[in-house]
Amino acid sequence: MRVEIVEVGPRDGLQNEAVTVPTGVKVEFVRRLAAAGARRIEVTSFVRPDRVPQLADAEEVLAGVADLDVAVSALVFNERGLRRARAAAVAEVNLVLVATDSFSMRNQGAPVAAAVASSRRLAGQAHDAGLRVTLTVGAAWGCPFEGEVDPAQVLRIVEGVPDVDEVCVADTIGAGTPGRITSLLGAVRGVTDRPLRCHFHNTRNSGYANAYAAITAGAVALDASSGGIGGCPFAPRATGNIATEDLAWALGRDGYETGLSLPGLLDAAALVERTLGRQVPAQLGRTDPFPPGAGASSLGGTR
Amino acid sequence: MRVEIVEVGPRDGLQNEAVTVPTGVKVEFVRRLAAAGARRIEVTSFVRPDRVPQLADAEEVLAGVADLDVAVSALVFNERGLRRARAAAVAEVNLVLVATDSFSMRNQGAPVAAAVASSRRLAGQAHDAGLRVTLTVGAAWGCPFEGEVDPAQVLRIVEGVPDVDEVCVADTIGAGTPGRITSLLGAVRGVTDRPLRCHFHNTRNSGYANAYAAITAGAVALDASSGGIGGCPFAPRATGNIATEDLAWALGRDGYETGLSLPGLLDAAALVERTLGRQVPAQLGRTDPFPPGAGASSLGGTR
């Protein structure tokens, strides 16, 4: 069985880092990920540079990877962002909403209902422009400001932006657990027939268990970040995404096809680790690969 | 549904630590775990003090916790260990075998077949003495010396020591993944009718997903260590057990009953972290509890 891993390290991974990563390193990061077999990469976000300075070079990074045979996506929050995405010729725009009003005011500057209406318009405009459109519902399993999230809030957003090519349900702060993943995805399945993707953070060590629960519940794609880096500038103490290499290792051992090469992923993570100057949360890069040799060419090379 | 978490921090957690933990701190650690609701605690191991100096004070620690209303267990490898266990009045002895000859030579000083014969005798003697006896099969999903482990090697050990009260299947080096947990436990179920327990290390970030897979496959108990500390002195680069507090948090959110209190577990882990002088692998102690307040009394107190 195939599971598609969407690489979000360049965007969700880097956006919250204090170290300003040079544009050239970002380009090299994306190129290594592509070389490792990644075919969908969330490269950047069209946000205001003063709000997320780390991603101010969105256009430059995209230009640097334009020759790759990869489906490149970027986050878009408004019409200005959509214009930038079209000009940069990305293949896919990701419209991100969050499940609660408190978080939505901080993340989008508008309450949920207004953000839904805006995203519905954006989805139509993006489709008219020939772009693939995905919808992410963030804070679906818990909000850093309001605590527990009623599943009905998630369903209202999914129903409110129906004209999308894929729905991603995101556990922005790592509050989800496998039983809750199963039940919410079942409910989401009841209100949309779009392919389901999931996005997990490993804040409380439940991220990988959640990923398996999501696959079992019918998700066909999972976000992950190289090295397990990541966070959210507007969600206090959100920690890293689940790590691409650790997820790909586990899925591979269980017979799932991801199309990813472990040595290649370790090469990409080594670049991130060196650039950030700290140990990344992923475990595979700092232990023996298993079975011996699975990641050897990388471990013996760049690390 | 109830899931029993067996606390192994005082033994598996501490035995590989370079810091020699004072006996009084070990006693306080066990007492905090009991106060947090732990009802089965693997306190120590009756091994040669020159091989595992950290556990040389087995009798003193056990004497210090003898008044607790807790089922205390200890590892036993030979008749001398069994005599020490009887003298110390532990309720349960844990006989540990490992699945491969290479590892068995290092861990028990004998190949698997000889270790099985020895354990069978020990199990009989322990039962005759009125002790509860559990059998752990280590390196069941991978060996640090031989790599992949044939499930038949695990089954032979389980069948070779039939007279036990519980069988624990252990992923000593964190090589297991959920699909492999499910299939091996199914095979083990075919050769024993004893209750099944599992023991996972989070070496490659699959430990918590494995725990959920084990429960789904019929395991009724899971080992975990406070703070996620742990390793194995004879298994290179084995890293920590899954953390009791992170596991209990996830299971609790999914409606499983563990009988454990998160604030109490965080108090115990805080003691370990302070004693070891380094950040422990568990995540719950360094993020916000979720929902807010779930671990508040501890976080506001000792940390």
PDB file of N, CA and C in Angstrom, chain A residues 141-143 147-148 173-180 202-206 208-209 212 236-237 239 246 249-250 253-254 281-284 286-292, chain B residues 141-143 147-148 173-180 202-206 208-209 212 236-237 239 246 249-250 253-254 281-284 286-292:
ATOM      1  N   TRP A 141      -7.399  19.133  16.868  1.00  0.00           N
ATOM      2  CA  TRP A 141      -7.500  18.270  18.060  1.00  0.00           C
ATOM      3  C   TRP A 141      -7.195  19.020  19.347  1.00  0.00           C
ATOM      4  N   GLY A 142      -7.107  20.332  19.250  1.00  0.00           N
ATOM      5  CA  GLY A 142      -6.815  21.089  20.456  1.00  0.00           C
ATOM      6  C   GLY A 142      -6.277  22.453  20.076  1.00  0.00           C
ATOM      7  N   CYS A 143      -6.633  23.447  20.870  1.00  0.00           N
ATOM      8  CA  CYS A 143      -6.248  24.833  20.589  1.00  0.00           C
ATOM      9  C   CYS A 143      -5.375  25.347  21.733  1.00  0.00           C
ATOM     10  N   GLY A 147      -8.187  25.397  24.399  1.00  0.00           N
ATOM     11  CA  GLY A 147      -8.196  24.030  24.946  1.00  0.00           C
ATOM     12  C   GLY A 147      -8.898  23.068  24.002  1.00  0.00           C
ATOM     13  N   GLU A 148      -9.818  22.278  24.571  1.00  0.00           N
ATOM     14  CA  GLU A 148     -10.500  21.269  23.759  1.00  0.00           C
ATOM     15  C   GLU A 148     -11.268  21.908  22.606  1.00  0.00           C
ATOM     16  N   ILE A 173      -0.835  21.553  17.697  1.00  0.00           N
ATOM     17  CA  ILE A 173      -0.109  21.605  18.974  1.00  0.00           C
ATOM     18  C   ILE A 173       0.097  20.224  19.585  1.00  0.00           C
ATOM     19  N   GLY A 174      -0.109  19.171  18.805  1.00  0.00           N
ATOM     20  CA  GLY A 174       0.172  17.837  19.329  1.00  0.00           C
ATOM     21  C   GLY A 174      -0.701  17.439  20.502  1.00  0.00           C
ATOM     22  N   ALA A 175      -1.982  17.757  20.410  1.00  0.00           N
ATOM     23  CA  ALA A 175      -2.920  17.406  21.477  1.00  0.00           C
ATOM     24  C   ALA A 175      -3.711  16.143  21.148  1.00  0.00           C
ATOM     25  N   GLY A 176      -3.558  15.639  19.939  1.00  0.00           N
ATOM     26  CA  GLY A 176      -4.332  14.474  19.515  1.00  0.00           C
ATOM     27  C   GLY A 176      -3.738  13.170  20.025  1.00  0.00           C
ATOM     28  N   THR A 177      -4.581  12.176  20.103  1.00  0.00           N
ATOM     29  CA  THR A 177      -4.183  10.813  20.468  1.00  0.00           C
ATOM     30  C   THR A 177      -4.913   9.868  19.525  1.00  0.00           C
ATOM     31  N   PRO A 178      -4.396   8.651  19.362  1.00  0.00           N
ATOM     32  CA  PRO A 178      -4.912   7.783  18.287  1.00  0.00           C
ATOM     33  C   PRO A 178      -6.424   7.598  18.276  1.00  0.00           C
ATOM     34  N   GLY A 179      -7.028   7.404  19.428  1.00  0.00           N
ATOM     35  CA  GLY A 179      -8.475   7.207  19.447  1.00  0.00           C
ATOM     36  C   GLY A 179      -9.215   8.427  18.917  1.00  0.00           C
ATOM     37  N   ARG A 180      -8.690   9.605  19.241  1.00  0.00           N
ATOM     38  CA  ARG A 180      -9.320  10.845  18.790  1.00  0.00           C
ATOM     39  C   ARG A 180      -9.062  11.112  17.308  1.00  0.00           C
ATOM     40  N   ASN A 202       4.704  16.233  17.186  1.00  0.00           N
ATOM     41  CA  ASN A 202       5.020  15.217  18.193  1.00  0.00           C
ATOM     42  C   ASN A 202       5.214  15.822  19.583  1.00  0.00           C
ATOM     43  N   THR A 203       4.484  16.885  19.852  1.00  0.00           N
ATOM     44  CA  THR A 203       4.646  17.671  21.077  1.00  0.00           C
ATOM     45  C   THR A 203       4.616  16.839  22.354  1.00  0.00           C
ATOM     46  N   ARG A 204       3.727  15.848  22.383  1.00  0.00           N
ATOM     47  CA  ARG A 204       3.582  15.012  23.589  1.00  0.00           C
ATOM     48  C   ARG A 204       3.825  13.535  23.261  1.00  0.00           C
ATOM     49  N   ASN A 205       4.617  13.306  22.212  1.00  0.00           N
ATOM     50  CA  ASN A 205       5.048  11.958  21.831  1.00  0.00           C
ATOM     51  C   ASN A 205       3.946  11.081  21.241  1.00  0.00           C
ATOM     52  N   SER A 206       2.829  11.691  20.862  1.00  0.00           N
ATOM     53  CA  SER A 206       1.772  10.868  20.270  1.00  0.00           C
ATOM     54  C   SER A 206       1.760  10.950  18.735  1.00  0.00           C
ATOM     55  N   TYR A 208       3.569   9.897  16.087  1.00  0.00           N
ATOM     56  CA  TYR A 208       3.730   8.746  15.184  1.00  0.00           C
ATOM     57  C   TYR A 208       2.574   7.757  15.361  1.00  0.00           C
ATOM     58  N   ALA A 209       2.119   7.590  16.595  1.00  0.00           N
ATOM     59  CA  ALA A 209       0.942   6.740  16.819  1.00  0.00           C
ATOM     60  C   ALA A 209      -0.267   7.340  16.106  1.00  0.00           C
ATOM     61  N   TYR A 212      -0.135   6.529  12.339  1.00  0.00           N
ATOM     62  CA  TYR A 212      -0.635   5.185  12.038  1.00  0.00           C
ATOM     63  C   TYR A 212      -2.164   5.115  12.159  1.00  0.00           C
ATOM     64  N   PRO A 236       1.885  28.926  21.138  1.00  0.00           N
ATOM     65  CA  PRO A 236       2.935  28.802  22.149  1.00  0.00           C
ATOM     66  C   PRO A 236       3.352  27.349  22.362  1.00  0.00           C
ATOM     67  N   ARG A 237       4.644  27.120  22.423  1.00  0.00           N
ATOM     68  CA  ARG A 237       5.213  25.813  22.748  1.00  0.00           C
ATOM     69  C   ARG A 237       4.846  24.683  21.792  1.00  0.00           C
ATOM     70  N   THR A 239       5.755  22.173  19.234  1.00  0.00           N
ATOM     71  CA  THR A 239       7.079  21.677  18.880  1.00  0.00           C
ATOM     72  C   THR A 239       7.007  20.987  17.526  1.00  0.00           C
ATOM     73  N   ASP A 246      11.980   9.357  10.272  1.00  0.00           N
ATOM     74  CA  ASP A 246      11.505   8.359  11.235  1.00  0.00           C
ATOM     75  C   ASP A 246      10.197   7.726  10.743  1.00  0.00           C
ATOM     76  N   TRP A 249      10.958   5.470   7.748  1.00  0.00           N
ATOM     77  CA  TRP A 249      11.597   4.235   8.220  1.00  0.00           C
ATOM     78  C   TRP A 249      10.535   3.249   8.725  1.00  0.00           C
ATOM     79  N   ALA A 250       9.649   3.747   9.596  1.00  0.00           N
ATOM     80  CA  ALA A 250       8.635   2.860  10.183  1.00  0.00           C
ATOM     81  C   ALA A 250       7.687   2.331   9.103  1.00  0.00           C
ATOM     82  N   ARG A 253       9.340  -0.276   6.967  1.00  0.00           N
ATOM     83  CA  ARG A 253       9.483  -1.582   7.621  1.00  0.00           C
ATOM     84  C   ARG A 253       8.154  -2.322   7.675  1.00  0.00           C
ATOM     85  N   ASP A 254       7.062  -1.571   7.647  1.00  0.00           N
ATOM     86  CA  ASP A 254       5.746  -2.211   7.687  1.00  0.00           C
ATOM     87  C   ASP A 254       5.175  -2.451   6.292  1.00  0.00           C
ATOM     88  N   PRO A 281      14.864  16.894  16.426  1.00  0.00           N
ATOM     89  CA  PRO A 281      14.092  15.897  17.193  1.00  0.00           C
ATOM     90  C   PRO A 281      14.066  14.488  16.575  1.00  0.00           C
ATOM     91  N   ALA A 282      14.318  14.374  15.288  1.00  0.00           N
ATOM     92  CA  ALA A 282      14.287  13.042  14.673  1.00  0.00           C
ATOM     93  C   ALA A 282      15.282  12.134  15.366  1.00  0.00           C
ATOM     94  N   GLN A 283      14.954  10.861  15.439  1.00  0.00           N
ATOM     95  CA  GLN A 283      15.827   9.918  16.139  1.00  0.00           C
ATOM     96  C   GLN A 283      16.714   9.144  15.176  1.00  0.00           C
ATOM     97  N   LEU A 284      16.274   8.968  13.945  1.00  0.00           N
ATOM     98  CA  LEU A 284      16.979   8.040  13.063  1.00  0.00           C
ATOM     99  C   LEU A 284      18.418   8.470  12.807  1.00  0.00           C
ATOM    100  N   ARG A 286      20.494   9.786  14.790  1.00  0.00           N
ATOM    101  CA  ARG A 286      21.454   9.659  15.885  1.00  0.00           C
ATOM    102  C   ARG A 286      21.489   8.277  16.514  1.00  0.00           C
ATOM    103  N   THR A 287      20.968   7.309  15.799  1.00  0.00           N
ATOM    104  CA  THR A 287      21.084   5.940  16.277  1.00  0.00           C
ATOM    105  C   THR A 287      21.604   5.103  15.117  1.00  0.00           C
ATOM    106  N   ASP A 288      21.802   3.831  15.361  1.00  0.00           N
ATOM    107  CA  ASP A 288      22.112   2.955  14.243  1.00  0.00           C
ATOM    108  C   ASP A 288      20.858   2.800  13.401  1.00  0.00           C
ATOM    109  N   PRO A 289      20.995   2.841  12.086  1.00  0.00           N
ATOM    110  CA  PRO A 289      19.826   2.492  11.280  1.00  0.00           C
ATOM    111  C   PRO A 289      19.505   1.020  11.534  1.00  0.00           C
ATOM    112  N   PHE A 290      18.273   0.649  11.342  1.00  0.00           N
ATOM    113  CA  PHE A 290      17.910  -0.751  11.527  1.00  0.00           C
ATOM    114  C   PHE A 290      17.007  -1.196  10.394  1.00  0.00           C
ATOM    115  N   PRO A 291      17.270  -2.321   9.775  1.00  0.00           N
ATOM    116  CA  PRO A 291      18.420  -3.188  10.018  1.00  0.00           C
ATOM    117  C   PRO A 291      19.714  -2.504   9.598  1.00  0.00           C
ATOM    118  N   PRO A 292      20.841  -2.981  10.137  1.00  0.00           N
ATOM    119  CA  PRO A 292      22.111  -2.336   9.839  1.00  0.00           C
ATOM    120  C   PRO A 292      22.308  -2.135   8.335  1.00  0.00           C
TER     121      PRO A 292
ATOM    122  N   TRP B 141      12.138  -7.901  18.355  1.00  0.00           N
ATOM    123  CA  TRP B 141      11.917  -7.290  17.035  1.00  0.00           C
ATOM    124  C   TRP B 141      13.218  -6.845  16.364  1.00  0.00           C
ATOM    125  N   GLY B 142      14.325  -7.244  16.925  1.00  0.00           N
ATOM    126  CA  GLY B 142      15.592  -6.853  16.331  1.00  0.00           C
ATOM    127  C   GLY B 142      16.707  -6.999  17.347  1.00  0.00           C
ATOM    128  N   CYS B 143      17.876  -7.386  16.870  1.00  0.00           N
ATOM    129  CA  CYS B 143      19.025  -7.635  17.743  1.00  0.00           C
ATOM    130  C   CYS B 143      20.149  -6.671  17.372  1.00  0.00           C
ATOM    131  N   GLY B 147      20.919  -8.237  13.904  1.00  0.00           N
ATOM    132  CA  GLY B 147      19.975  -7.579  12.994  1.00  0.00           C
ATOM    133  C   GLY B 147      18.581  -8.166  13.118  1.00  0.00           C
ATOM    134  N   GLU B 148      17.991  -8.508  11.989  1.00  0.00           N
ATOM    135  CA  GLU B 148      16.619  -9.016  11.996  1.00  0.00           C
ATOM    136  C   GLU B 148      16.512 -10.305  12.816  1.00  0.00           C
ATOM    137  N   ILE B 173      15.793  -2.724  21.479  1.00  0.00           N
ATOM    138  CA  ILE B 173      16.540  -1.680  20.768  1.00  0.00           C
ATOM    139  C   ILE B 173      15.645  -0.809  19.885  1.00  0.00           C
ATOM    140  N   GLY B 174      14.339  -0.887  20.076  1.00  0.00           N
ATOM    141  CA  GLY B 174      13.455   0.000  19.323  1.00  0.00           C
ATOM    142  C   GLY B 174      13.489  -0.223  17.827  1.00  0.00           C
ATOM    143  N   ALA B 175      13.502  -1.476  17.422  1.00  0.00           N
ATOM    144  CA  ALA B 175      13.520  -1.828  15.990  1.00  0.00           C
ATOM    145  C   ALA B 175      12.127  -2.173  15.477  1.00  0.00           C
ATOM    146  N   GLY B 176      11.170  -2.264  16.373  1.00  0.00           N
ATOM    147  CA  GLY B 176       9.824  -2.676  15.987  1.00  0.00           C
ATOM    148  C   GLY B 176       9.017  -1.536  15.392  1.00  0.00           C
ATOM    149  N   THR B 177       8.041  -1.900  14.599  1.00  0.00           N
ATOM    150  CA  THR B 177       7.092  -0.955  14.022  1.00  0.00           C
ATOM    151  C   THR B 177       5.699  -1.589  14.152  1.00  0.00           C
ATOM    152  N   PRO B 178       4.658  -0.764  14.103  1.00  0.00           N
ATOM    153  CA  PRO B 178       3.328  -1.270  14.449  1.00  0.00           C
ATOM    154  C   PRO B 178       2.899  -2.538  13.716  1.00  0.00           C
ATOM    155  N   GLY B 179       3.149  -2.607  12.418  1.00  0.00           N
ATOM    156  CA  GLY B 179       2.732  -3.800  11.683  1.00  0.00           C
ATOM    157  C   GLY B 179       3.435  -5.052  12.194  1.00  0.00           C
ATOM    158  N   ARG B 180       4.696  -4.889  12.554  1.00  0.00           N
ATOM    159  CA  ARG B 180       5.461  -6.023  13.070  1.00  0.00           C
ATOM    160  C   ARG B 180       5.060  -6.384  14.500  1.00  0.00           C
ATOM    161  N   ASN B 202      11.880   3.783  22.602  1.00  0.00           N
ATOM    162  CA  ASN B 202      11.497   4.764  21.579  1.00  0.00           C
ATOM    163  C   ASN B 202      12.701   5.183  20.719  1.00  0.00           C
ATOM    164  N   THR B 203      13.607   4.275  20.512  1.00  0.00           N
ATOM    165  CA  THR B 203      14.889   4.555  19.852  1.00  0.00           C
ATOM    166  C   THR B 203      14.738   5.250  18.498  1.00  0.00           C
ATOM    167  N   ARG B 204      13.747   4.832  17.743  1.00  0.00           N
ATOM    168  CA  ARG B 204      13.532   5.412  16.410  1.00  0.00           C
ATOM    169  C   ARG B 204      12.126   6.023  16.277  1.00  0.00           C
ATOM    170  N   ASN B 205      11.592   6.445  17.427  1.00  0.00           N
ATOM    171  CA  ASN B 205      10.313   7.158  17.482  1.00  0.00           C
ATOM    172  C   ASN B 205       9.089   6.307  17.162  1.00  0.00           C
ATOM    173  N   SER B 206       9.250   4.986  17.174  1.00  0.00           N
ATOM    174  CA  SER B 206       8.076   4.147  16.913  1.00  0.00           C
ATOM    175  C   SER B 206       7.443   3.590  18.193  1.00  0.00           C
ATOM    176  N   TYR B 208       5.634   4.644  20.836  1.00  0.00           N
ATOM    177  CA  TYR B 208       4.245   4.878  21.261  1.00  0.00           C
ATOM    178  C   TYR B 208       3.254   4.286  20.258  1.00  0.00           C
ATOM    179  N   ALA B 209       3.603   4.355  18.988  1.00  0.00           N
ATOM    180  CA  ALA B 209       2.754   3.707  17.979  1.00  0.00           C
ATOM    181  C   ALA B 209       2.750   2.196  18.221  1.00  0.00           C
ATOM    182  N   TYR B 212       0.344   1.326  21.100  1.00  0.00           N
ATOM    183  CA  TYR B 212      -1.055   1.259  20.670  1.00  0.00           C
ATOM    184  C   TYR B 212      -1.325  -0.009  19.855  1.00  0.00           C
ATOM    185  N   PRO B 236      24.276  -1.796  22.402  1.00  0.00           N
ATOM    186  CA  PRO B 236      24.814  -0.495  21.994  1.00  0.00           C
ATOM    187  C   PRO B 236      23.727   0.458  21.506  1.00  0.00           C
ATOM    188  N   ARG B 237      23.779   1.680  21.970  1.00  0.00           N
ATOM    189  CA  ARG B 237      22.885   2.756  21.526  1.00  0.00           C
ATOM    190  C   ARG B 237      21.399   2.513  21.765  1.00  0.00           C
ATOM    191  N   THR B 239      18.182   3.322  23.422  1.00  0.00           N
ATOM    192  CA  THR B 239      17.807   4.531  24.147  1.00  0.00           C
ATOM    193  C   THR B 239      16.569   4.262  24.981  1.00  0.00           C
ATOM    194  N   ASP B 246       3.974  10.218  29.282  1.00  0.00           N
ATOM    195  CA  ASP B 246       3.458  10.469  27.935  1.00  0.00           C
ATOM    196  C   ASP B 246       2.459   9.378  27.530  1.00  0.00           C
ATOM    197  N   TRP B 249      -0.744   9.825  29.570  1.00  0.00           N
ATOM    198  CA  TRP B 249      -1.504  10.965  29.058  1.00  0.00           C
ATOM    199  C   TRP B 249      -2.309  10.560  27.821  1.00  0.00           C
ATOM    200  N   ALA B 250      -1.639   9.911  26.871  1.00  0.00           N
ATOM    201  CA  ALA B 250      -2.322   9.528  25.623  1.00  0.00           C
ATOM    202  C   ALA B 250      -3.441   8.530  25.900  1.00  0.00           C
ATOM    203  N   ARG B 253      -6.398  10.161  27.533  1.00  0.00           N
ATOM    204  CA  ARG B 253      -7.220  10.961  26.608  1.00  0.00           C
ATOM    205  C   ARG B 253      -8.069  10.077  25.707  1.00  0.00           C
ATOM    206  N   ASP B 254      -7.618   8.852  25.494  1.00  0.00           N
ATOM    207  CA  ASP B 254      -8.397   7.941  24.650  1.00  0.00           C
ATOM    208  C   ASP B 254      -9.342   7.052  25.459  1.00  0.00           C
ATOM    209  N   PRO B 281      13.861  12.184  28.088  1.00  0.00           N
ATOM    210  CA  PRO B 281      13.205  12.127  26.763  1.00  0.00           C
ATOM    211  C   PRO B 281      11.696  12.388  26.782  1.00  0.00           C
ATOM    212  N   ALA B 282      11.045  12.203  27.917  1.00  0.00           N
ATOM    213  CA  ALA B 282       9.598  12.430  27.965  1.00  0.00           C
ATOM    214  C   ALA B 282       9.280  13.857  27.539  1.00  0.00           C
ATOM    215  N   GLN B 283       8.155  14.032  26.886  1.00  0.00           N
ATOM    216  CA  GLN B 283       7.800  15.361  26.386  1.00  0.00           C
ATOM    217  C   GLN B 283       6.825  16.084  27.319  1.00  0.00           C
ATOM    218  N   LEU B 284       6.043  15.341  28.075  1.00  0.00           N
ATOM    219  CA  LEU B 284       4.948  15.975  28.807  1.00  0.00           C
ATOM    220  C   LEU B 284       5.454  17.001  29.813  1.00  0.00           C
ATOM    221  N   ARG B 286       7.880  19.023  29.588  1.00  0.00           N
ATOM    222  CA  ARG B 286       8.430  20.279  29.074  1.00  0.00           C
ATOM    223  C   ARG B 286       7.512  21.009  28.105  1.00  0.00           C
ATOM    224  N   THR B 287       6.244  20.650  28.121  1.00  0.00           N
ATOM    225  CA  THR B 287       5.286  21.393  27.318  1.00  0.00           C
ATOM    226  C   THR B 287       4.120  21.744  28.227  1.00  0.00           C
ATOM    227  N   ASP B 288       3.152  22.428  27.678  1.00  0.00           N
ATOM    228  CA  ASP B 288       1.935  22.635  28.446  1.00  0.00           C
ATOM    229  C   ASP B 288       1.194  21.324  28.511  1.00  0.00           C
ATOM    230  N   PRO B 289       0.664  20.971  29.684  1.00  0.00           N
ATOM    231  CA  PRO B 289      -0.212  19.807  29.690  1.00  0.00           C
ATOM    232  C   PRO B 289      -1.436  20.122  28.839  1.00  0.00           C
ATOM    233  N   PHE B 290      -2.058  19.102  28.315  1.00  0.00           N
ATOM    234  CA  PHE B 290      -3.264  19.354  27.525  1.00  0.00           C
ATOM    235  C   PHE B 290      -4.321  18.325  27.892  1.00  0.00           C
ATOM    236  N   PRO B 291      -5.550  18.733  28.145  1.00  0.00           N
ATOM    237  CA  PRO B 291      -5.980  20.130  28.165  1.00  0.00           C
ATOM    238  C   PRO B 291      -5.334  20.880  29.327  1.00  0.00           C
ATOM    239  N   PRO B 292      -5.316  22.209  29.240  1.00  0.00           N
ATOM    240  CA  PRO B 292      -4.663  22.998  30.281  1.00  0.00           C
ATOM    241  C   PRO B 292      -5.162  22.599  31.671  1.00  0.00           C
TER     242      PRO B 292
END
